[in-house]
Short mmCIF file of C-alpha atoms and ligand atoms in Angstrom, two decimals:
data_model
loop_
_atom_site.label_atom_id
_atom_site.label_comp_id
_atom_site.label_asym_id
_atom_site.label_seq_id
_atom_site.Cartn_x
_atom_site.Cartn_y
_atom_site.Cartn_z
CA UNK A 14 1.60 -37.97 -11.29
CA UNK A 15 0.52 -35.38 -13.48
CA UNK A 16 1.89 -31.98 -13.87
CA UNK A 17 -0.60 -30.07 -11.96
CA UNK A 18 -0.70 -32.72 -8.71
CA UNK A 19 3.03 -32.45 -9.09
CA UNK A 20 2.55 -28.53 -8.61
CA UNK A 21 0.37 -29.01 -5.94
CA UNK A 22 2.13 -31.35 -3.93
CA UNK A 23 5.15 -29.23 -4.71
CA UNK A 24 3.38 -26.19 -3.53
CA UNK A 25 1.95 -27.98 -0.25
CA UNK A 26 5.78 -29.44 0.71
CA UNK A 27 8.10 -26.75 0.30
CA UNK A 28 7.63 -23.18 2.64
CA UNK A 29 7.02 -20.04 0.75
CA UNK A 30 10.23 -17.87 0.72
CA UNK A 31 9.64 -14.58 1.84
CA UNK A 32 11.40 -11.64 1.39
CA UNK A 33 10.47 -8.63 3.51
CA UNK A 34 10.79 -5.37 3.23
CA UNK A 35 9.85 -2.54 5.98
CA UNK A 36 9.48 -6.04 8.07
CA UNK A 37 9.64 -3.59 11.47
CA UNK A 38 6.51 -1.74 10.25
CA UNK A 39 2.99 -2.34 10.37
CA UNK A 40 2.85 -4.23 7.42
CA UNK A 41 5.86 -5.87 8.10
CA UNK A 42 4.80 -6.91 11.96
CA UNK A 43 2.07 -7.98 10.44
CA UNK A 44 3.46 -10.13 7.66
CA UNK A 45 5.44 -11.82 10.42
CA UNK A 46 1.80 -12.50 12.48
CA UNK A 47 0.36 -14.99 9.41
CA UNK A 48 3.91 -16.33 9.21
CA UNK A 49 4.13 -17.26 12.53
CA UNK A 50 0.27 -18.61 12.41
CA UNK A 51 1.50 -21.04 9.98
CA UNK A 52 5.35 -21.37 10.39
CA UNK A 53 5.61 -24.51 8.27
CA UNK A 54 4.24 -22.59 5.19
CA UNK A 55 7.02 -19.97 4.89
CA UNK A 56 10.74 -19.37 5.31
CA UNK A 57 11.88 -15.93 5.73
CA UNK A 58 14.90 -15.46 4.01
CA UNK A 59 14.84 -11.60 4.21
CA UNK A 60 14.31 -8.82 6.38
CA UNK A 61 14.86 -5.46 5.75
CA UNK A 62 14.29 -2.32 8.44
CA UNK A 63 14.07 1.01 8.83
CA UNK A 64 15.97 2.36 11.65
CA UNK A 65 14.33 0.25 14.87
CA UNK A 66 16.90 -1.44 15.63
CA UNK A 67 15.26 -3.33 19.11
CA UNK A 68 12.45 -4.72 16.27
CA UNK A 69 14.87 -5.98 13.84
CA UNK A 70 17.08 -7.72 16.27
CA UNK A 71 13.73 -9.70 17.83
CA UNK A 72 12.70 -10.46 14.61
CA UNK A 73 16.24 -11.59 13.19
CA UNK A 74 16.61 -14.06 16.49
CA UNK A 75 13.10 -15.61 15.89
CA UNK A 76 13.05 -16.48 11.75
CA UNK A 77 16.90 -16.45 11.23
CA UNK A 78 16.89 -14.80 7.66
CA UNK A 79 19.76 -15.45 5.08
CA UNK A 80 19.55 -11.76 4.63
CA UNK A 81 19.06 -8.59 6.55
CA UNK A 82 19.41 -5.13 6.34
CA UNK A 83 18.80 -1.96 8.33
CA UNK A 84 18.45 2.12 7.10
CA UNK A 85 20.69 2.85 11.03
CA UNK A 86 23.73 4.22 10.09
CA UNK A 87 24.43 2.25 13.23
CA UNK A 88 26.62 -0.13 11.38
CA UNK A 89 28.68 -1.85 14.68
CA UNK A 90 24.88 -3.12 15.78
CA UNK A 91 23.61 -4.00 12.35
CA UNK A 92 26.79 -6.28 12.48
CA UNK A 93 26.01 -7.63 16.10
CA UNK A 94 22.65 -8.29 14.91
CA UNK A 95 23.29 -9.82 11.52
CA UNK A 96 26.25 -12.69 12.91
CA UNK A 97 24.25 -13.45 15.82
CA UNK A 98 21.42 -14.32 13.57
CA UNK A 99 23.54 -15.83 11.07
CA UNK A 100 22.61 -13.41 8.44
CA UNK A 101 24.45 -11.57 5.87
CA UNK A 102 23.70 -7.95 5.66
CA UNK A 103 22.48 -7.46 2.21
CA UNK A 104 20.85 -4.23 0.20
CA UNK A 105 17.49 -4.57 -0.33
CA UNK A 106 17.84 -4.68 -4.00
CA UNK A 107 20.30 -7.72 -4.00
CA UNK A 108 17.59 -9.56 -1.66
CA UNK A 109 15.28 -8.50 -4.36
CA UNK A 110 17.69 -10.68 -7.18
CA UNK A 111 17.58 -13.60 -5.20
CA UNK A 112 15.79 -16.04 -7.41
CA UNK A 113 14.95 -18.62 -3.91
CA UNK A 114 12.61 -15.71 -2.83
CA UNK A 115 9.26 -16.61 -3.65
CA UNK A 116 7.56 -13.35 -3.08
CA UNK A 117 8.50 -10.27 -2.10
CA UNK A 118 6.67 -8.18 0.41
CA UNK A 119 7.31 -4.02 -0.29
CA UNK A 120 5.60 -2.81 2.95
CA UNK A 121 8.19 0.00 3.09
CA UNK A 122 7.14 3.83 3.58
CA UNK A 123 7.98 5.95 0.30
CA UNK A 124 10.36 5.91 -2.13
CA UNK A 125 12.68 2.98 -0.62
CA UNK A 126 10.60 0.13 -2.08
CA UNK A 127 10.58 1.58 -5.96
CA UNK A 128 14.06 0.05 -6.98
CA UNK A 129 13.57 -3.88 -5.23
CA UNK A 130 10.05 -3.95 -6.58
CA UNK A 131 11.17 -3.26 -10.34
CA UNK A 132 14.22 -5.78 -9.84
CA UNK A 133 11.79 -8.57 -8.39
CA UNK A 134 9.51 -8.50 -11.48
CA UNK A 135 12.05 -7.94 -14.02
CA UNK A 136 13.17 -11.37 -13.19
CA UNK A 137 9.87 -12.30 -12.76
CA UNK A 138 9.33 -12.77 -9.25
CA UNK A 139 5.75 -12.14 -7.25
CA UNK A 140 5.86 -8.49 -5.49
CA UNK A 141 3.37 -8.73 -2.46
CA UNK A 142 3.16 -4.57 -2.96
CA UNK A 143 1.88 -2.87 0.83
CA UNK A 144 3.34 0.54 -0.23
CA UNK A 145 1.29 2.54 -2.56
CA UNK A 146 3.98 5.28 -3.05
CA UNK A 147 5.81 3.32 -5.55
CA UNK A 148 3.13 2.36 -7.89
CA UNK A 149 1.52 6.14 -7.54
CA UNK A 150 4.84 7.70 -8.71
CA UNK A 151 5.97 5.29 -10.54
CA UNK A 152 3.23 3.44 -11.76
CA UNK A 153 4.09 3.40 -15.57
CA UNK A 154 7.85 1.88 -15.03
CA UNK A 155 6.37 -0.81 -11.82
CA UNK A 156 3.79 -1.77 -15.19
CA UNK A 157 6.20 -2.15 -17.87
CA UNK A 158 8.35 -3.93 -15.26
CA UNK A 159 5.66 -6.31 -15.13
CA UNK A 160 5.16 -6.92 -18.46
CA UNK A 161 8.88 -7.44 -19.81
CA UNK A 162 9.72 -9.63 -17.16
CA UNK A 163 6.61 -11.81 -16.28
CA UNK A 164 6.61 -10.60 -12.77
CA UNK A 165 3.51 -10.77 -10.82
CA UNK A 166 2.31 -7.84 -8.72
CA UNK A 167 -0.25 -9.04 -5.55
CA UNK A 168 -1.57 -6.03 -4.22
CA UNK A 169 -1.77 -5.90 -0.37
CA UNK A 170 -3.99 -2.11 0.10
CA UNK A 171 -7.25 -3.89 1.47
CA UNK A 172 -9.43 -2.41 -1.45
CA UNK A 173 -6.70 -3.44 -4.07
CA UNK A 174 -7.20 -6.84 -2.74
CA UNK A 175 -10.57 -6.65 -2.84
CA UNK A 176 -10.97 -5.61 -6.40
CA UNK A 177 -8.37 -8.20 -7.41
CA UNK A 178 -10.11 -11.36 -6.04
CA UNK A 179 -13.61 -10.24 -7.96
CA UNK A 180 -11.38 -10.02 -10.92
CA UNK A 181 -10.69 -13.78 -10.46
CA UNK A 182 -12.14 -15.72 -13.41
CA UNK A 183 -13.20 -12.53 -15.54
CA UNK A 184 -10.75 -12.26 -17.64
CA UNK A 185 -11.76 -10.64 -20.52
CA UNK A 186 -15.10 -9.22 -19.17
CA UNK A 187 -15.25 -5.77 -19.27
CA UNK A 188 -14.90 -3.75 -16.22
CA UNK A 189 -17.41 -1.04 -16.40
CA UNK A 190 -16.71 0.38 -12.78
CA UNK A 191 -14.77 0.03 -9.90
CA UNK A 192 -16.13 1.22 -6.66
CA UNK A 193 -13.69 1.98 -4.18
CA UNK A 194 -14.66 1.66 -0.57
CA UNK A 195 -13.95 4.94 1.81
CA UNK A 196 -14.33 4.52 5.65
CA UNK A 197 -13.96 8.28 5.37
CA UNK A 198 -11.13 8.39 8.13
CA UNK A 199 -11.35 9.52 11.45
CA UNK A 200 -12.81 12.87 10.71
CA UNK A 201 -15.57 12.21 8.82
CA UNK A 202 -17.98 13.06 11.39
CA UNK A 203 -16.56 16.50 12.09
CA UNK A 204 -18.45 20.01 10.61
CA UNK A 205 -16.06 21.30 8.23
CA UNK A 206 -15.46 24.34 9.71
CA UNK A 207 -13.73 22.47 12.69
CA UNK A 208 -11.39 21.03 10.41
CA UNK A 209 -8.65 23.43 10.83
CA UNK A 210 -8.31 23.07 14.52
CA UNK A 211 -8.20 19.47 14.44
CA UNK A 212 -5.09 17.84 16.20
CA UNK A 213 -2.59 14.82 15.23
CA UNK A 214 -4.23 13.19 17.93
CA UNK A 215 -7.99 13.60 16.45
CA UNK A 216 -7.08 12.89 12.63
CA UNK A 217 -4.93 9.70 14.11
CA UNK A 218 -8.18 7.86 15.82
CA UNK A 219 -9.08 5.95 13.04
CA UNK A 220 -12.48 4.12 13.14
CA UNK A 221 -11.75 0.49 11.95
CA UNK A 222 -8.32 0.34 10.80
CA UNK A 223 -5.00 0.43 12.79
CA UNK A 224 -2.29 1.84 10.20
CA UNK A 225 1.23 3.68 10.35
CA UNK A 226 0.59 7.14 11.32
CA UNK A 227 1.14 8.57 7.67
CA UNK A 228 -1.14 6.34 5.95
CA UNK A 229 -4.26 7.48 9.05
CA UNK A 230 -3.58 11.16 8.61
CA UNK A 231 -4.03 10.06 4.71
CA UNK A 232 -7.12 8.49 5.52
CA UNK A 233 -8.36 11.81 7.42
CA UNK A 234 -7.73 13.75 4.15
CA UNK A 235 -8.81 11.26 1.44
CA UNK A 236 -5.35 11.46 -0.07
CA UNK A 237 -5.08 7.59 0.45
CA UNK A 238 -8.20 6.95 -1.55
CA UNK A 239 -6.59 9.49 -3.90
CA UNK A 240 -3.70 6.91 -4.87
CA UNK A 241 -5.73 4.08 -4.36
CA UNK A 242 -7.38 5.60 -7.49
CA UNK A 243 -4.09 5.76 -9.25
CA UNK A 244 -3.07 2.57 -7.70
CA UNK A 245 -6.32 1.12 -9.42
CA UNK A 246 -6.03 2.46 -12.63
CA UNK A 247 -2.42 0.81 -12.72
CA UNK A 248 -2.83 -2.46 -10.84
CA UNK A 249 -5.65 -3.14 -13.01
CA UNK A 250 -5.59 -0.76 -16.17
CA UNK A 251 -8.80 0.82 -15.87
CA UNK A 252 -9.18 4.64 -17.00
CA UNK A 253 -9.58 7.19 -14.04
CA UNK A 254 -13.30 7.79 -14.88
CA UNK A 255 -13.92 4.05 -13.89
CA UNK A 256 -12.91 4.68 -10.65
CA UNK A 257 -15.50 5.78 -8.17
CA UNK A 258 -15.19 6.32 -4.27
CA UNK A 259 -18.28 5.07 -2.22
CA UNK A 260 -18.33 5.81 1.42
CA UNK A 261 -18.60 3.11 3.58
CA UNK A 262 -18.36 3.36 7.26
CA UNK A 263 -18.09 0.02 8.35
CA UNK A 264 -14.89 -0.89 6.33
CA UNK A 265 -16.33 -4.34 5.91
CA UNK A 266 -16.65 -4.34 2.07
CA UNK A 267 -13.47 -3.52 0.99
CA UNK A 268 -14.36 -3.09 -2.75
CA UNK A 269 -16.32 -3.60 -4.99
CA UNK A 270 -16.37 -4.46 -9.26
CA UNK A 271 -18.96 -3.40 -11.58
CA UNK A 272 -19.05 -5.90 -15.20
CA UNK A 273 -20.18 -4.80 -18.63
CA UNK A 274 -23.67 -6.73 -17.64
CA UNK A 275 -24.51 -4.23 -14.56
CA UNK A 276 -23.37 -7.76 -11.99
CA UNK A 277 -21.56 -6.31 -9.02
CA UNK A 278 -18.87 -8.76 -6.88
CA UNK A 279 -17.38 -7.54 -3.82
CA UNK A 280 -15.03 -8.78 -1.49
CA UNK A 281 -16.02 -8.47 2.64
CA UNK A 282 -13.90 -8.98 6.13
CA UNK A 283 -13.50 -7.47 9.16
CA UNK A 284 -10.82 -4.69 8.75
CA UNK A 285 -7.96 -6.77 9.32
CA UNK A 286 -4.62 -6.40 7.19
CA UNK A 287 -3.28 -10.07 7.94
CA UNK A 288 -6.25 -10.87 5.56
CA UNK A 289 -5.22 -9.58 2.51
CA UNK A 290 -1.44 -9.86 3.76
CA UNK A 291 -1.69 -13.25 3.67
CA UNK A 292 -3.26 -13.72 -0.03
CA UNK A 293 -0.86 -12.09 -1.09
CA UNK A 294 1.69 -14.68 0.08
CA UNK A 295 -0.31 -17.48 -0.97
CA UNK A 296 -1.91 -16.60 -3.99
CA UNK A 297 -3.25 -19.28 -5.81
CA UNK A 298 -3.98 -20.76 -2.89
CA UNK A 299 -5.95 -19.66 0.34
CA UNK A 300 -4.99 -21.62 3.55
CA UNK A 301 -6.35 -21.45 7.01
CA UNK A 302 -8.12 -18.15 8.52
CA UNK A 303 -5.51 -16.11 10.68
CA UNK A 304 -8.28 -13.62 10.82
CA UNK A 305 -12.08 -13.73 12.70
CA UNK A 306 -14.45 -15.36 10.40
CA UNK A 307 -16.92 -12.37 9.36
CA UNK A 308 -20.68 -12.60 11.65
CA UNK A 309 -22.51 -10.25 9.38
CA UNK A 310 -25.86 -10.83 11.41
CA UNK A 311 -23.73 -9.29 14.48
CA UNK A 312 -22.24 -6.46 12.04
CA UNK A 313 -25.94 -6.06 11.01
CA UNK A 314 -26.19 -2.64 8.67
CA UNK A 315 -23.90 -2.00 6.58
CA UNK A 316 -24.13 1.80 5.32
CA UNK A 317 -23.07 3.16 1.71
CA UNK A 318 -22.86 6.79 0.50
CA UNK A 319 -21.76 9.35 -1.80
CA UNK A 320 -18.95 11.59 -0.15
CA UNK A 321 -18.67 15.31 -0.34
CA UNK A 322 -15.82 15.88 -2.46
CA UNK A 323 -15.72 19.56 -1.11
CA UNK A 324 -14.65 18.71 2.11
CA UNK A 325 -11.75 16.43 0.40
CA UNK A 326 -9.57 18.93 -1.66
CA UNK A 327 -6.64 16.17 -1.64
CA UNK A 328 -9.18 13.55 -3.35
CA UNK A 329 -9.42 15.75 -5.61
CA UNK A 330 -5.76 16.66 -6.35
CA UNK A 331 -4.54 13.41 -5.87
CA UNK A 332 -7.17 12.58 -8.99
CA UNK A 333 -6.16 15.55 -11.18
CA UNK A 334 -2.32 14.45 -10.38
CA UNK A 335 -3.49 10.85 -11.86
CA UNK A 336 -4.90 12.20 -15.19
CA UNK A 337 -2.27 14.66 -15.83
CA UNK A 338 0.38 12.01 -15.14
CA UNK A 339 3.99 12.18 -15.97
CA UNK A 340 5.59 13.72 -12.61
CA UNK A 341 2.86 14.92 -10.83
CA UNK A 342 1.84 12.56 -9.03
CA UNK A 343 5.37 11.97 -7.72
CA UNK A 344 5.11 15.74 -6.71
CA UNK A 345 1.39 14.94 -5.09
CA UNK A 346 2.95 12.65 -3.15
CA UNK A 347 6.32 13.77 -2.14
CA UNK A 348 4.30 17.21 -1.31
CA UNK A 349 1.65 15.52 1.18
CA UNK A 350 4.58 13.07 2.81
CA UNK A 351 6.12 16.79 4.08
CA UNK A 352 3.01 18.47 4.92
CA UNK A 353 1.69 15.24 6.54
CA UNK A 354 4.84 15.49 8.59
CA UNK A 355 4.50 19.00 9.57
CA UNK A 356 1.13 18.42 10.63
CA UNK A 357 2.16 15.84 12.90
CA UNK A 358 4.83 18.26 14.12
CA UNK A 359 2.00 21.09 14.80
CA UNK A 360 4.00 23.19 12.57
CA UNK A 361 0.58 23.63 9.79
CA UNK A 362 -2.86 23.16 10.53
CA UNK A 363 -4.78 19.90 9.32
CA UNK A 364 -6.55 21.90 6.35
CA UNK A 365 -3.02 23.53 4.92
CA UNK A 366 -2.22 19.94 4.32
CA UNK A 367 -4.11 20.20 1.12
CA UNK A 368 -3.10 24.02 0.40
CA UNK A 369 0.43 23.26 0.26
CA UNK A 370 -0.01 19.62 -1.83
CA UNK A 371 -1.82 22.53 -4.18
CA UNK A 372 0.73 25.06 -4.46
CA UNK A 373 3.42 22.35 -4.94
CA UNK A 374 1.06 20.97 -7.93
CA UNK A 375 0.82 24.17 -9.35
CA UNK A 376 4.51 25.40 -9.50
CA UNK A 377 5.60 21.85 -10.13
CA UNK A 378 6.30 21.83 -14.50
CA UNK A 379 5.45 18.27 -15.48
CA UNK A 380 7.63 15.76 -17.60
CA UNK A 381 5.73 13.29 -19.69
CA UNK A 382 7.06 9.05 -18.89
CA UNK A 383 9.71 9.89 -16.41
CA UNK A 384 12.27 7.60 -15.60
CA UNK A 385 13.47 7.04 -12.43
CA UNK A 386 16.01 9.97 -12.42
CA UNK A 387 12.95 12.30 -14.03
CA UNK A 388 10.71 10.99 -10.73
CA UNK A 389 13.30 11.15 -8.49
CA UNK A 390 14.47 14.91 -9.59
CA UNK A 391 10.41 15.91 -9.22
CA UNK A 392 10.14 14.21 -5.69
CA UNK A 393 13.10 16.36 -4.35
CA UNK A 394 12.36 19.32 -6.00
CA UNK A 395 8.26 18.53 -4.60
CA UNK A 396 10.38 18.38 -1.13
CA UNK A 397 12.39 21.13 -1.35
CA UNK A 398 9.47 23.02 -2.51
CA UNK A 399 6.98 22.43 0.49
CA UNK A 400 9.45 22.14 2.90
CA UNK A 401 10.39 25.92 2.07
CA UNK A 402 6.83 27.18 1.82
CA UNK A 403 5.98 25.59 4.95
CA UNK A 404 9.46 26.97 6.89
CA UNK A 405 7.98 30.78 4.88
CA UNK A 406 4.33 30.23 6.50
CA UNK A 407 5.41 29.55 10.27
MG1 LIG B 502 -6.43 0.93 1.51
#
């Protein structure tokens, strides 16, 4: 046999170690769908959980990890769960070491995932990255990370995806755009003089995708296409002013790449997450749909247009946070992740979501290629910050 039928046989024998990370979340539930749609392709020998402690404990029965780990300070129950499983409870960043894990799936909510991620491709391991956070605040270190140790980053954000399979084969071709797809969130058919008054409940109602609750109100604002603009311009080095959004209602293009010869490729699929979720795991190869093959005759139109940035003040900040760099857009984000929450809370009003992302922005003074500490000082002071304006305002 040669070397690359060795590979293959290799790769079409032994399961796919998985590591995951935020594995009781929506990513993480989902992760474990296309694992258990093809349970002789993977071994999970990592879970990691928030603070739902019912969810871990399921999961940790059915796939048996070698590690697990929970943010309850519960610690009498993380035991229980952990010996009855067989598992040894192990910080996230030790799981992240392990050189038996194949890839490593961050699908985490904020800062948690920052730390594993730079561990797992410093030693050159494959990062299956769900959680945008970490490459928006820190996108510079989660890069160089890359790049010292050989690590691969597989991005898991639908449009991220998208943009990453056209990329396939061009290497070296220059990107002259990259059109990033914008379902436009749940609110996109509202005046915008009812935006104030809208409630959790209206800016949750997403049209085609079914997300965490942070990530939807996001949506609603535009802030996620906001870091999926810095997530682009770091995922795939591309300048800011190569990123455009396009609105696109039906959410079945997820993205779309413009070459240096005006040729546009663009990846479709029904909004479903176990799509890209499970390319991610995969990558080189793809294996068997776990997802509804695409009927474009029954979608039928498809519908593309330019969106009204006025309407979208956190597009906009989220994009001047990206240019200026350095701390701000840890700030950005640490900023909306309180205001988003106080929304939710019906402490602010769905429009003051954006005012106080601004004033944070505005008082915040910037440091030029933070470290961690740097990003991790701006994020609590960004914290601090709102949390005070908002507790002033109400
Ligand atoms: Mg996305």
């Amino acid at each position: 046999m040669d070397n690359m039928t060795e590979t293959m046989t290799e790769n079409m024998i032994s399961p796919i170690n998985l590591v995951l990370l935020g594995s009781t979340g929506s990513i993480g539930r989902q992760t474990l769908d296309v694992v258990r749609a093809m349970p002789e392709r993977f071994r999970v020998l990592g879970l990691a959980a928030g603070r739902n402690l019912d969810a871990l404990e399921a999961q940790a029965q059915e796939f048996t990890p070698t590690y697990l780990w929970s943010a309850s300070d519960d610690d009498a129950r993380v035991a229980q769960i952990a010996s009855a499983s067989g598992a040894s409870i192990t910080p996230m960043d030790e799981m992240a070491q392990d050189p038996d894990g194949d890839v490593l799936v961050v699908g985490t909510a904020g800062r948690a995932g920052l730390e594993p991620t730079l561990t797992s491709l410093e030693r050159g391991g494959a990062v299956a990255l769900a959680n945008k956070e970490v490459v928006v605040m820190a996108g510079k270190l989660v890069r160089d990370a890359a790049d010292r140790g050989g690590g691969e980053l597989r991005p898991v954000d639908s449009e991220h995806s998208a943009i990453w399979q056209c990329l396939w084969g061009e290497a070296g071709h220059e990107i002259r755009r990259i059109l990033l797809t914008a379902s436009g969130g749940a609110l996109r058919h509202l005046p915008a003089d009812e935006l104030a008054s809208v409630t959790p409940e209206q800016a949750l109602d997403h049209p085609t995708w079914n997300m965490g609750d942070k990530i939807t109100i996001d949506s609603a604002t535009l802030m996620n296409k906001g870091m999926e603009t810095i997530e682009a311009k770091w995922l795939f080095d591309v300048p800011y002013e190569r990123v455009e959004i396009v609105q696109h209602a039906e959410s079945i293009v997820h993205s779309l790449v413009e070459f240096s010869d005006g040729s546009v490729k663009a990846q479709l699929g029904y909004p479903d997450m176990k799509l890209p979720i499970q390319l991610a795991l995969t990558y080189p190869q793809r294996l068997q749909p776990t997802v509804e093959p695409l009927d474009l005759a029954s979608v039928g139109t498809l519908n593309f247009s330019r969106p009204d940035l006025d309407r979208y003040p956190c597009l906009k900040l989220a994009q001047q946070a990206g240019r200026a760099g350095g701390t701000y857009p840890a700030v950005m984000a640490a900023a909306d992740e309180v205001a988003v929450e106080a929304f939710l809370d019906r402490r602010i009003g769905f429009t003051e979501i954006a005012d106080f992302v601004h004033q944070a922005m505005d008082a915040h003074h910037n440091t030029a290629d933070p470290g961690i500490d740097e990003i991790d000082a701006a994020d609590a002071w960004a914290r601090g910050f709102t949390t005070g304006r908002i507790a002033a305002t109400v």
